[in-house]
Short mmCIF file of N, CA and C in Angstrom, two decimals:
data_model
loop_
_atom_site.label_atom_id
_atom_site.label_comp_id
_atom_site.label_asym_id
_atom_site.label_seq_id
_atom_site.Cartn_x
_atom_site.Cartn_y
_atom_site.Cartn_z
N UNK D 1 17.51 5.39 8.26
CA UNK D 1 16.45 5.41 9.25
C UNK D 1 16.00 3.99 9.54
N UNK D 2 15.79 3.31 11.28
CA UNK D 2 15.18 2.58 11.18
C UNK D 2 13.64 2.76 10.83
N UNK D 3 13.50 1.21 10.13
CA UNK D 3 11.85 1.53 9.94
C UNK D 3 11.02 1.25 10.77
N UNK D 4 10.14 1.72 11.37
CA UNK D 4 9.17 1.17 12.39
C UNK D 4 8.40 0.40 12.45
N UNK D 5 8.01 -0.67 13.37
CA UNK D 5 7.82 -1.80 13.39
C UNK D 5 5.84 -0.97 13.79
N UNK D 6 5.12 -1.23 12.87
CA UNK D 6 3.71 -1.23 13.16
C UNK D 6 2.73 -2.83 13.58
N UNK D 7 2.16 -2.99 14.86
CA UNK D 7 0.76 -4.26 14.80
C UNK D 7 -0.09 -3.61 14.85
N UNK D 8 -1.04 -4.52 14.22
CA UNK D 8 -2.42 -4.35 13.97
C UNK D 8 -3.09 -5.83 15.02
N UNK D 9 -4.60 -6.19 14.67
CA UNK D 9 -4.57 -7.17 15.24
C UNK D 9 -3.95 -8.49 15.15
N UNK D 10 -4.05 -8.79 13.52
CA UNK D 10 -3.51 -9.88 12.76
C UNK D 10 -2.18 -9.87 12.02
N UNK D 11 -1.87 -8.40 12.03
CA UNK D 11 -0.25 -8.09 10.81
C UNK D 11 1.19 -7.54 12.06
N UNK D 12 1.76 -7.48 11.53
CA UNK D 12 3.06 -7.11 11.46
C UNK D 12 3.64 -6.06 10.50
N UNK D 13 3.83 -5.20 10.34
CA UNK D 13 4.15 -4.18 9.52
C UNK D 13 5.99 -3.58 9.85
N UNK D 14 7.12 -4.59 9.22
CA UNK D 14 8.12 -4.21 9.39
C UNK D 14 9.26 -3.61 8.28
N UNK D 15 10.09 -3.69 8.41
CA UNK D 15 11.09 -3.59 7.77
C UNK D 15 11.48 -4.58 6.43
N UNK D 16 11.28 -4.77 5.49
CA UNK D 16 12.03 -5.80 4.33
C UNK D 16 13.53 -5.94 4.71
N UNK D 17 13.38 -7.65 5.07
CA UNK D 17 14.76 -8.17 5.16
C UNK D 17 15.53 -9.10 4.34
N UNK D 18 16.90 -9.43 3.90
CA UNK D 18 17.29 -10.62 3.11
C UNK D 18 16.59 -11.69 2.97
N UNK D 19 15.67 -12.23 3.98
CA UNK D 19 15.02 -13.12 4.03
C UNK D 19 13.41 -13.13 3.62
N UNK D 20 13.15 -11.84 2.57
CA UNK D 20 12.02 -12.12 2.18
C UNK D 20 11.88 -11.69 0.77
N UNK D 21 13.15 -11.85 0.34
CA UNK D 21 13.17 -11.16 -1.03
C UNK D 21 12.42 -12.76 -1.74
N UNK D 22 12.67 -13.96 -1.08
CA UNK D 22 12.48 -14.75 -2.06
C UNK D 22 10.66 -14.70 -2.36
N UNK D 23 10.00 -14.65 -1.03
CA UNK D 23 8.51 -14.33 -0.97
C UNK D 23 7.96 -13.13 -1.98
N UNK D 24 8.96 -11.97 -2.02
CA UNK D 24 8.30 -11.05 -2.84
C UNK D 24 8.38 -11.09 -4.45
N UNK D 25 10.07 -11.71 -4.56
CA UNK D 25 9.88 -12.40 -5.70
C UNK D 25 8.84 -12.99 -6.74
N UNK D 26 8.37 -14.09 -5.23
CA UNK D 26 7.17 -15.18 -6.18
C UNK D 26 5.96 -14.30 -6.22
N UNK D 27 5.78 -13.47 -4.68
CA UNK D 27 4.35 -12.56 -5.59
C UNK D 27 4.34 -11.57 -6.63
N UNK D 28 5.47 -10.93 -7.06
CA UNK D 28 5.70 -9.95 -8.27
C UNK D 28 5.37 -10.68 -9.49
N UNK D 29 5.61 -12.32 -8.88
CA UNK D 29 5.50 -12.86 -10.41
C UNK D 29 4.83 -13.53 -10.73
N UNK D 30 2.98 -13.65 -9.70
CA UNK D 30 2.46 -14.03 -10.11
C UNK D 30 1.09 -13.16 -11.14
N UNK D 31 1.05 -13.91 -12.03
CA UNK D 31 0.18 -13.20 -13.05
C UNK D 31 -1.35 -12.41 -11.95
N UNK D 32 -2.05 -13.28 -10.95
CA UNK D 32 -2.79 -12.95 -10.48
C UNK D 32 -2.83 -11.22 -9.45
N UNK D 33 -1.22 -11.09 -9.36
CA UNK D 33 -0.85 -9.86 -8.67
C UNK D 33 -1.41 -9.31 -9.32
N UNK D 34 -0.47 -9.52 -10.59
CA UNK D 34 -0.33 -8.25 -11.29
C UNK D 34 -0.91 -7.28 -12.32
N UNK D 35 -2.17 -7.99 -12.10
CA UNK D 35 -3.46 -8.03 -13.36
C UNK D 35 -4.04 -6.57 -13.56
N UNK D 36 -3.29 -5.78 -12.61
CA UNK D 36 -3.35 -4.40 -12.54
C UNK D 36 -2.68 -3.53 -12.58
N UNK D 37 -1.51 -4.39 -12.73
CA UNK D 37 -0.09 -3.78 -13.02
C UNK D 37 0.66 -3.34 -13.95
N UNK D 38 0.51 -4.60 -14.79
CA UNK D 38 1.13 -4.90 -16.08
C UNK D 38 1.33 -6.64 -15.82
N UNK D 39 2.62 -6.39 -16.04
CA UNK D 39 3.05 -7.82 -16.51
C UNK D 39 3.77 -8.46 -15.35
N UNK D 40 3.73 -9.48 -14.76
CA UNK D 40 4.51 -10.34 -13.96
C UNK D 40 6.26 -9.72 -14.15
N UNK D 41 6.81 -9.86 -12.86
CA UNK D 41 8.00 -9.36 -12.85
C UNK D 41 8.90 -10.12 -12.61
N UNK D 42 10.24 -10.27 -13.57
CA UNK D 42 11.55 -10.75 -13.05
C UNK D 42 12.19 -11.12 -12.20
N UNK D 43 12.91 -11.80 -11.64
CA UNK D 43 13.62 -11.80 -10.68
C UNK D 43 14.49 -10.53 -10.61
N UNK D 44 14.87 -10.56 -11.85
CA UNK D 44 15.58 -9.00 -11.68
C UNK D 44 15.34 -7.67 -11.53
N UNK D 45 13.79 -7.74 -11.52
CA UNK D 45 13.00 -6.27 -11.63
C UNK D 45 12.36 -6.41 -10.48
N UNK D 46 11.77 -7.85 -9.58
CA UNK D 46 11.56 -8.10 -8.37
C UNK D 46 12.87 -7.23 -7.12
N UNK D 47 14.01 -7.50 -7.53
CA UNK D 47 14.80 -7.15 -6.76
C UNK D 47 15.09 -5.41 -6.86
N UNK D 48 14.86 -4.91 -8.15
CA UNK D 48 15.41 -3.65 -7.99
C UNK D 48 13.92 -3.09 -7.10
N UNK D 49 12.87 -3.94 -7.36
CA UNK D 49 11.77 -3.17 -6.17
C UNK D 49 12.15 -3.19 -5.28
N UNK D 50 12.71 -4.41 -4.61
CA UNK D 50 12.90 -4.52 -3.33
C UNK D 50 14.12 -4.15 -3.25
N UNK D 51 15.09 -3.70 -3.33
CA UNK D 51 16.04 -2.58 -2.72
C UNK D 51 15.62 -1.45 -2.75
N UNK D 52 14.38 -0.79 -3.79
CA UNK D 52 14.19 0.74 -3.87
C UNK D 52 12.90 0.83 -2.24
N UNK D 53 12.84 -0.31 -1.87
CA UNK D 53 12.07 0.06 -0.60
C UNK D 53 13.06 0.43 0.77
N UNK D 54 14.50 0.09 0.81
CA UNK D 54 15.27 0.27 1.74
C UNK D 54 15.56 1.92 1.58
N UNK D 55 15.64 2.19 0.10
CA UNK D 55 16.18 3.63 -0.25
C UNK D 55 15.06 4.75 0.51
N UNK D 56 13.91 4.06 0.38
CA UNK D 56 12.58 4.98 0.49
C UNK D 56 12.83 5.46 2.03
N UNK D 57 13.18 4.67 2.58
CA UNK D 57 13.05 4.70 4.31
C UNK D 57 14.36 5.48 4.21
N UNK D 58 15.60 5.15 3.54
CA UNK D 58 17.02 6.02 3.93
C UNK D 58 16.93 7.74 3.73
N UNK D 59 15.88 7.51 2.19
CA UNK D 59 16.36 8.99 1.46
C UNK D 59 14.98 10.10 1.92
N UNK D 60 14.08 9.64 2.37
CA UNK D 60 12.87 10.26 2.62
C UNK D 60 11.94 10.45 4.30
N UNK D 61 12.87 9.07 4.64
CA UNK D 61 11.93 8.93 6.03
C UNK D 61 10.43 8.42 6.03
N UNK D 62 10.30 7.90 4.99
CA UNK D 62 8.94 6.91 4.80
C UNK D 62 9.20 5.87 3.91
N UNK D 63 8.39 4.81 3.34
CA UNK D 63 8.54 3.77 2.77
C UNK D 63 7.45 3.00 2.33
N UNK D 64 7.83 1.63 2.08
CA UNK D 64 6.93 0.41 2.07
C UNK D 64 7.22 -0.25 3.50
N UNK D 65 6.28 -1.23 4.19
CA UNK D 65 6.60 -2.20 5.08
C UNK D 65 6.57 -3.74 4.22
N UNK D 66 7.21 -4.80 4.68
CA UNK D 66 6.73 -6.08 4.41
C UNK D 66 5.61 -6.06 5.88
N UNK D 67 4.54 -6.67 4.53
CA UNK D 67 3.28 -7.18 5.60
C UNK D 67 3.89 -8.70 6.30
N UNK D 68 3.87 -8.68 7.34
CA UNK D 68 3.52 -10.18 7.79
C UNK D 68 2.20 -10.42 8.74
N UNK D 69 1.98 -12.17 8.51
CA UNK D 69 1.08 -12.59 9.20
C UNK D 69 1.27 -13.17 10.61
N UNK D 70 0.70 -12.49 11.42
CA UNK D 70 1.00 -12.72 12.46
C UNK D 70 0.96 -14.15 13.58
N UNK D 71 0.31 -14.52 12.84
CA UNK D 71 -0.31 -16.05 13.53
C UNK D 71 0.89 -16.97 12.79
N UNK D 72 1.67 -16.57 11.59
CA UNK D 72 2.40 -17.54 11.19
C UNK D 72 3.51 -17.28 10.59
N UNK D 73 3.48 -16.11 10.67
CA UNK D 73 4.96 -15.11 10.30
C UNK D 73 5.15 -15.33 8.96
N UNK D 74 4.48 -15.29 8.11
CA UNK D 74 4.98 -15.69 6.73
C UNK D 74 4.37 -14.31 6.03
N UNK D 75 5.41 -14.04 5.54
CA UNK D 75 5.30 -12.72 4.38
C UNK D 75 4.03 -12.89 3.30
N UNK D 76 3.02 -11.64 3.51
CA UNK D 76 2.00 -12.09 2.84
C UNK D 76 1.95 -10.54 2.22
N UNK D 77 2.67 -9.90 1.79
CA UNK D 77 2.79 -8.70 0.88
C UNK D 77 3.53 -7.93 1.64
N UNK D 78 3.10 -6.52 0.89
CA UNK D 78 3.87 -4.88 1.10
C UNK D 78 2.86 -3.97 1.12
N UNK D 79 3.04 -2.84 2.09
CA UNK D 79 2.57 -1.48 1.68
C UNK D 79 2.66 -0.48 2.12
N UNK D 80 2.67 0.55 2.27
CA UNK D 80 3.46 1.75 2.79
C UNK D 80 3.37 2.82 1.47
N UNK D 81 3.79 3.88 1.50
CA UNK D 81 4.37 5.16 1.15
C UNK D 81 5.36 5.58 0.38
N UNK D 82 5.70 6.14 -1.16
CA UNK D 82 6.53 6.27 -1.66
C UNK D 82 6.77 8.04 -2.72
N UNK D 83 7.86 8.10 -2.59
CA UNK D 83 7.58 9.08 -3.61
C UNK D 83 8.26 8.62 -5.11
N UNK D 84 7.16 7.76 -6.09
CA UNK D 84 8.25 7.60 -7.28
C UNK D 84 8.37 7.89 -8.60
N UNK D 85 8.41 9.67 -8.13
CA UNK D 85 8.69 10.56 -9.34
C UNK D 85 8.22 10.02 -10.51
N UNK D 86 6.53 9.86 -10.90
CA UNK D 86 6.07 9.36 -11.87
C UNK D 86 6.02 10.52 -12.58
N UNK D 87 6.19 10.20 -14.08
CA UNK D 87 5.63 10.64 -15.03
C UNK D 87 4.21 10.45 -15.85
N UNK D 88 3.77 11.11 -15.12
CA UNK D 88 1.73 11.17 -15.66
C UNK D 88 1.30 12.12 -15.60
N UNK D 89 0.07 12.34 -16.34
CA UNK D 89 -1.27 13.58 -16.38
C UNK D 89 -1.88 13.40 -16.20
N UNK D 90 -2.63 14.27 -15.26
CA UNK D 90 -1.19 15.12 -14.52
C UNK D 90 -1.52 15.00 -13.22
N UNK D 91 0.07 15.42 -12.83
CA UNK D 91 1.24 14.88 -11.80
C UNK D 91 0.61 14.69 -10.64
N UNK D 92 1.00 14.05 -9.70
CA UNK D 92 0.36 13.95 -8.79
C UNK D 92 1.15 14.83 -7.75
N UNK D 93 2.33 15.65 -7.67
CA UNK D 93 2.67 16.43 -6.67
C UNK D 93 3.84 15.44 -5.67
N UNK D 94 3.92 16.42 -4.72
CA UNK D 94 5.18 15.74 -3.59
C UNK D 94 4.86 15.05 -2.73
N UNK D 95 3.28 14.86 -2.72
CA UNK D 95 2.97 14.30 -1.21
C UNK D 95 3.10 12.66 -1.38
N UNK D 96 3.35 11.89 -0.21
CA UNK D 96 3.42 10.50 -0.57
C UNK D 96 3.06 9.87 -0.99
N UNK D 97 3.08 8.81 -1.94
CA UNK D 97 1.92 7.99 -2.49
C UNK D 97 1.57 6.87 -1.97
N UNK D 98 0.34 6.11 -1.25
CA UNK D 98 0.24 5.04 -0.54
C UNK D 98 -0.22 3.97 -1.65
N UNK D 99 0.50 3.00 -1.29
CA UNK D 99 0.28 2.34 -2.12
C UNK D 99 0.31 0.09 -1.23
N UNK D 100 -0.43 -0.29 -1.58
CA UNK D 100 -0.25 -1.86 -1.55
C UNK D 100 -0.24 -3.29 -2.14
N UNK D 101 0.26 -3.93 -2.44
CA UNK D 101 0.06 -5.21 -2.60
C UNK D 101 0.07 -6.38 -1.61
N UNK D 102 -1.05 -7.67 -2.04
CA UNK D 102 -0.77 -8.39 -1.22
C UNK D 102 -0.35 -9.68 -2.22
N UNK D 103 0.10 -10.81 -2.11
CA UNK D 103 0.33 -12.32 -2.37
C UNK D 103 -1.42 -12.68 -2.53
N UNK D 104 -1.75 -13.41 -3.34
CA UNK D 104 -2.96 -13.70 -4.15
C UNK D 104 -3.57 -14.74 -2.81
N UNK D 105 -2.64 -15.23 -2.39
CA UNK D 105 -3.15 -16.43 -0.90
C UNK D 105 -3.64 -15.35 0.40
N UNK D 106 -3.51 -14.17 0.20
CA UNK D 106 -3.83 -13.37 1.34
C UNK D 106 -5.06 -12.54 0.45
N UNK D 107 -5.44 -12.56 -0.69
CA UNK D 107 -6.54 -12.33 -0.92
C UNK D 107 -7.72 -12.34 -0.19
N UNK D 108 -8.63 -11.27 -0.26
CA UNK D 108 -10.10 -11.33 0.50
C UNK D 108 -10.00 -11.64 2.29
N UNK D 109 -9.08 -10.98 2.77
CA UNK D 109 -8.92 -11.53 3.98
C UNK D 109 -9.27 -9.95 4.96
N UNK D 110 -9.01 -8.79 4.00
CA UNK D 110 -9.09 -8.05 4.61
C UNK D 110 -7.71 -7.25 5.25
N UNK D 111 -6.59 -7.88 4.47
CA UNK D 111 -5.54 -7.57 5.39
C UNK D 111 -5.32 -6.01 5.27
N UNK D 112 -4.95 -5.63 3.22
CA UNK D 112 -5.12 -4.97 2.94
C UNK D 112 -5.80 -3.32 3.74
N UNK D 113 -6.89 -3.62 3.86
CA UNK D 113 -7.60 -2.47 4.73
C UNK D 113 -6.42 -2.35 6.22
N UNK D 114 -6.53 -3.41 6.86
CA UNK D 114 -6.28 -3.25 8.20
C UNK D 114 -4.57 -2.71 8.39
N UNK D 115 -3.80 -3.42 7.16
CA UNK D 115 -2.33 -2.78 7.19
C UNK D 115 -2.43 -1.23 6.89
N UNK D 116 -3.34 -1.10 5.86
CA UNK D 116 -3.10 0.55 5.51
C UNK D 116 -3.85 1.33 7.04
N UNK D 117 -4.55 0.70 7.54
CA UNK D 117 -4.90 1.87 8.54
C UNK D 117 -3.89 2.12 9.32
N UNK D 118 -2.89 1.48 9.73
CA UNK D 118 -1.90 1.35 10.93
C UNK D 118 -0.68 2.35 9.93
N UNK D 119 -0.91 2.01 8.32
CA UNK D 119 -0.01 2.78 8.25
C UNK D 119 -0.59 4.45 7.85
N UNK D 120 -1.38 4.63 7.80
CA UNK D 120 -2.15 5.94 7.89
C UNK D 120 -1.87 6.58 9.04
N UNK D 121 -2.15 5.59 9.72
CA UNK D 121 -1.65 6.15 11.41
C UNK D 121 -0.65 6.91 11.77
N UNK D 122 0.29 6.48 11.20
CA UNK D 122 1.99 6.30 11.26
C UNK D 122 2.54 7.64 10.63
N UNK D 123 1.58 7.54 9.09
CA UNK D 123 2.58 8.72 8.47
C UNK D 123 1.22 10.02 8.74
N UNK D 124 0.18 10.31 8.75
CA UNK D 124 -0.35 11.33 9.10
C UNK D 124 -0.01 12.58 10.03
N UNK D 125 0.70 11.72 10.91
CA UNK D 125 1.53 12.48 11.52
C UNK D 125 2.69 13.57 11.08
N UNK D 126 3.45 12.57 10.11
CA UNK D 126 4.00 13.56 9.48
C UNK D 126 3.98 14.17 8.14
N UNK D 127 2.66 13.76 7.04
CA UNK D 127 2.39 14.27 6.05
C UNK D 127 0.91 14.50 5.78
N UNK D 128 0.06 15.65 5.85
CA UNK D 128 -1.05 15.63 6.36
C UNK D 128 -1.90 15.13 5.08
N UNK D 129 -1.57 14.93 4.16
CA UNK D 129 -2.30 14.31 2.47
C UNK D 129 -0.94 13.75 1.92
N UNK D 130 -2.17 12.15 1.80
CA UNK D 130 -1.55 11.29 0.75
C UNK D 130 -2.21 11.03 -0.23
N UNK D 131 -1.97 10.40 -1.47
CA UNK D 131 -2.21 10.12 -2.68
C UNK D 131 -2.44 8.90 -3.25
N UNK D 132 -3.07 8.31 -3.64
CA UNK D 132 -2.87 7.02 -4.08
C UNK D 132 -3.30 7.00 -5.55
N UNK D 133 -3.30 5.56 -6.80
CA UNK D 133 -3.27 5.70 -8.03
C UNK D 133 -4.09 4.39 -7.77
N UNK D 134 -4.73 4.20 -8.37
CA UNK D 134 -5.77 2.53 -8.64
C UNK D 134 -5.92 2.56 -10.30
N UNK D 135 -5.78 1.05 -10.72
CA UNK D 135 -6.02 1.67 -11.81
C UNK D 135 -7.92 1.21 -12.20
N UNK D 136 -8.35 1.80 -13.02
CA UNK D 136 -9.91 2.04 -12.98
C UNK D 136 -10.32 0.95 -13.39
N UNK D 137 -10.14 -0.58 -12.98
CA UNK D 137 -10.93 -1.93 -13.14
C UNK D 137 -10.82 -2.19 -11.64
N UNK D 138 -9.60 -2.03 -10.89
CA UNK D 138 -9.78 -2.84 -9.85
C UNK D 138 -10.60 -1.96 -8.57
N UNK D 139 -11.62 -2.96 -8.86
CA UNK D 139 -12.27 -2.38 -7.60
C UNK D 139 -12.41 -2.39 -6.41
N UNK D 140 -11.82 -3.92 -6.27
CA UNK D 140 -11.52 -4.55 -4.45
C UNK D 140 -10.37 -2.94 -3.92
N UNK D 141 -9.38 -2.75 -4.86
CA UNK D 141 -8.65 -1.56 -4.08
C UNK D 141 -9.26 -0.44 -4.29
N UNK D 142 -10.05 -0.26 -4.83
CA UNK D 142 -11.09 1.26 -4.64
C UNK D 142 -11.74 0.93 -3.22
N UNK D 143 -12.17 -0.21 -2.74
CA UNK D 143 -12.92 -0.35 -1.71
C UNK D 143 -11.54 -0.19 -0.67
N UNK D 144 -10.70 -0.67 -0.70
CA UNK D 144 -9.96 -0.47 0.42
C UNK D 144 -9.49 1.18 0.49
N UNK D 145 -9.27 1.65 -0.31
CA UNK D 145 -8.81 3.50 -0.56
C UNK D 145 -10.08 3.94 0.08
N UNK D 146 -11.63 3.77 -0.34
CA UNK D 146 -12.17 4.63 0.13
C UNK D 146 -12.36 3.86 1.87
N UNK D 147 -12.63 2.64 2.14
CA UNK D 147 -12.69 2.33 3.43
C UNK D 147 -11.68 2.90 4.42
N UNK D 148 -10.54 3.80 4.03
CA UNK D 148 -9.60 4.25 4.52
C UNK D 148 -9.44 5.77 4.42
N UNK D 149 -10.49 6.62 4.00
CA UNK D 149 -10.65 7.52 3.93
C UNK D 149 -10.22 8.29 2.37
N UNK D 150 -9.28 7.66 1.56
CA UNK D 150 -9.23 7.89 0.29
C UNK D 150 -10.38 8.43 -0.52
N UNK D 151 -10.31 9.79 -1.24
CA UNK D 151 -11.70 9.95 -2.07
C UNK D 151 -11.25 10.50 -3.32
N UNK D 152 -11.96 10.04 -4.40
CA UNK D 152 -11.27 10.08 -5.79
C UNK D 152 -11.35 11.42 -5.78
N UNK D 153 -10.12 11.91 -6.89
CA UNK D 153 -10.39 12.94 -6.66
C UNK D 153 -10.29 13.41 -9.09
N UNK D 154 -9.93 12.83 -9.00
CA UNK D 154 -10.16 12.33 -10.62
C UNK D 154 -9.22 11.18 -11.39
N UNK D 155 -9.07 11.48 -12.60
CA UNK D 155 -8.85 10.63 -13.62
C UNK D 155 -7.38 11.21 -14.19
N UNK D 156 -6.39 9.87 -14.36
CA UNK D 156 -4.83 10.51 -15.33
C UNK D 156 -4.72 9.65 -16.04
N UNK D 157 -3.72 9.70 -16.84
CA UNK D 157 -2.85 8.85 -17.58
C UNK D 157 -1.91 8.48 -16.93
N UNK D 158 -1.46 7.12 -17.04
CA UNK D 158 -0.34 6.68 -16.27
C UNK D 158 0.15 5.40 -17.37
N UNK D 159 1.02 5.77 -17.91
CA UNK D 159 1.86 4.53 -18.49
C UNK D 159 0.69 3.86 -19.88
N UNK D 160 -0.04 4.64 -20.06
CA UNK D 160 -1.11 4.26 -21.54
C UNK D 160 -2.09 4.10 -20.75
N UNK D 161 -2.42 3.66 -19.50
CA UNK D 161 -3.19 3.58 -18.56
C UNK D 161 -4.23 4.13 -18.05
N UNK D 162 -5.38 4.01 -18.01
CA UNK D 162 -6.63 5.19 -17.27
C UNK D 162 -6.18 4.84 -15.59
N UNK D 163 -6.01 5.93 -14.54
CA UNK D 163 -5.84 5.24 -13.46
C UNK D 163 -6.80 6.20 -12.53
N UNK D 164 -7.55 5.87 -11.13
CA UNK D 164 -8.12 6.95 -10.88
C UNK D 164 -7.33 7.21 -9.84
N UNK D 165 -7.49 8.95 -9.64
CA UNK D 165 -6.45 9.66 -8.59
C UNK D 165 -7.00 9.60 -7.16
N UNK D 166 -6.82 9.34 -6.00
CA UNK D 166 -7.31 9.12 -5.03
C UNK D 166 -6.60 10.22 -4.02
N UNK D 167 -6.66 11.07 -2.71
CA UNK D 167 -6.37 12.01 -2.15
C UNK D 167 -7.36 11.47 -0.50
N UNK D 168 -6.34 11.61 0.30
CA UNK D 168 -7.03 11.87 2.15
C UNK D 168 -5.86 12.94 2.40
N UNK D 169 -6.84 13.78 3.05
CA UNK D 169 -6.39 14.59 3.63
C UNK D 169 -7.32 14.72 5.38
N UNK D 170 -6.39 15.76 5.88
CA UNK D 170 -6.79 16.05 6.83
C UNK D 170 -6.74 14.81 8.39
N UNK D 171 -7.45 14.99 9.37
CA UNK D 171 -7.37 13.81 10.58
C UNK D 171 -8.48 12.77 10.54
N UNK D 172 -8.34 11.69 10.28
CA UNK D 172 -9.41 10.41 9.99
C UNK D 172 -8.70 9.75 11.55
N UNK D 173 -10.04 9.10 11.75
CA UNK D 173 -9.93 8.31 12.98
C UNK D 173 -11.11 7.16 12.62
N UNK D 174 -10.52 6.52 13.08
CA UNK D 174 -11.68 5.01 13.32
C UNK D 174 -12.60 5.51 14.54
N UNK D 175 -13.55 4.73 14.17
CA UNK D 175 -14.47 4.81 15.38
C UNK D 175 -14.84 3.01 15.66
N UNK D 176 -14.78 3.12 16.61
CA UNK D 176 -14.85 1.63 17.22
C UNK D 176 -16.00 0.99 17.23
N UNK D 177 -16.99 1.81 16.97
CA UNK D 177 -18.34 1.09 16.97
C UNK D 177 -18.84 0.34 15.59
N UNK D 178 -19.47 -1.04 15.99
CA UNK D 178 -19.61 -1.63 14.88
C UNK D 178 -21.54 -1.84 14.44
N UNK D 179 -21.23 -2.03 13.36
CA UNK D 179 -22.63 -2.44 13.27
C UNK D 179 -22.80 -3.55 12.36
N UNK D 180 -23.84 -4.46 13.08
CA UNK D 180 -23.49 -5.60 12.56
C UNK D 180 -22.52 -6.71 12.04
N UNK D 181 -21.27 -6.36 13.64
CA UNK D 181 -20.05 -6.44 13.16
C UNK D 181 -19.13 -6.41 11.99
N UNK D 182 -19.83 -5.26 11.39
CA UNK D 182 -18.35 -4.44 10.40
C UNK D 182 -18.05 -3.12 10.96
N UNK D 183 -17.10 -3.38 11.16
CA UNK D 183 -16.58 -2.14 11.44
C UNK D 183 -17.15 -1.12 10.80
N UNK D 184 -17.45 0.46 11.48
CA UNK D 184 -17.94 1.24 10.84
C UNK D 184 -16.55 2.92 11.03
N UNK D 185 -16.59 3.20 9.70
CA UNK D 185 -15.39 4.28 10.16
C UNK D 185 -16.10 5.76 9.62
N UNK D 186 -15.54 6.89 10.39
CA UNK D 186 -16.07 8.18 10.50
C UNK D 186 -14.26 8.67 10.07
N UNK D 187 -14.92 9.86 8.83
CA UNK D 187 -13.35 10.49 8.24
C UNK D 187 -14.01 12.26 8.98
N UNK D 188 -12.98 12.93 9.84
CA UNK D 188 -13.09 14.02 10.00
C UNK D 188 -12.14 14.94 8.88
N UNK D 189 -12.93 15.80 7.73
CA UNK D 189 -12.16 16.36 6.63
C UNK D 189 -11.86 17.71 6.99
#
């Protein structure tokens, strides 16, 4: 499947190409990623991520995107949709799991929020509940899950891990009106 090319105002939401494995590389491996992850990743464990994002789009019809920045085209993370048959308690089911990272230099920028809405957009269409996993320190991505309509829906184990379970369902729409220029968003459940 090709993958679809999503903009937002500031991103690019495409396809992962040969030419950005080296970018995802260096953010897998920086300690600051991954402080929620586990442990900084390999070059060699960098790469089996980034081929299992081509598979996602071949074997399923959804995926990850590489984020880019649009003002300068430089790869500033990933995020998108996966199904990857975790083992946890308990399970989270078939529906997709949304998930993101960004590169520690694209920190606090907000991208985060604005890529996942475009990709909310995208797959709602064809999966009416997604899932997401945070694990229960980081809170900047609790703010982006729930600013996106995400609402906890409890607590698992994941990998020795406390993680909290996150669930949107149903049709969410932005509403354009701001207040006090922040954006303000309305979830129809």
């Amino acid at each position: 499947m090709k993958v679809p090319e999503l903009e937002t105002e500031r991103l690019r939401l495409r396809g992962h190409g040969p030419n950005d494995f080296e970018s995802c590389a260096e953010m897998w491996a920086d300690p600051v990623v991954n402080r929620y992850f586990g442990k900084p990743l390999s070059r060699e464990d960098a790469w089996t991520k980034f081929l299992r994002y081509t598979g996602h789009w071949a074997m399923q019809g959804f995926g990850f995107w590489a984020v880019e920045e649009k003002a300068s085209g430089r790869y500033v993370g990933e995020l998108g949709f996966a199904d990857f048959k975790r083992e946890m308690t308990p399970p989270l089911g078939e529906d997709p799991e949304g998930g993101w990272v960004l590169a520690s230099s694209a920190h606090g920028k907000g991208y985060a929020t604005e890529g996942l809405r475009a990709a909310l957009g995208w797959i709602e269409v064809r999966a009416p509940r997604t899932v997401c996993i945070i694990d229960a320190n980081n809170a900047a991505s609790h703010r982006v899950a729930e600013k996106c309509g995400y609402r906890r829906t409890g607590v698992a184990s994941y990998k020795d891990r406390e993680v909290i379970v996150f669930e949107r369902c149903g049709e969410f729409r932005l509403r354009l009106a701001t207040t006090q220029d922040v954006p303000v968003l309305s979830a129809l459940i």
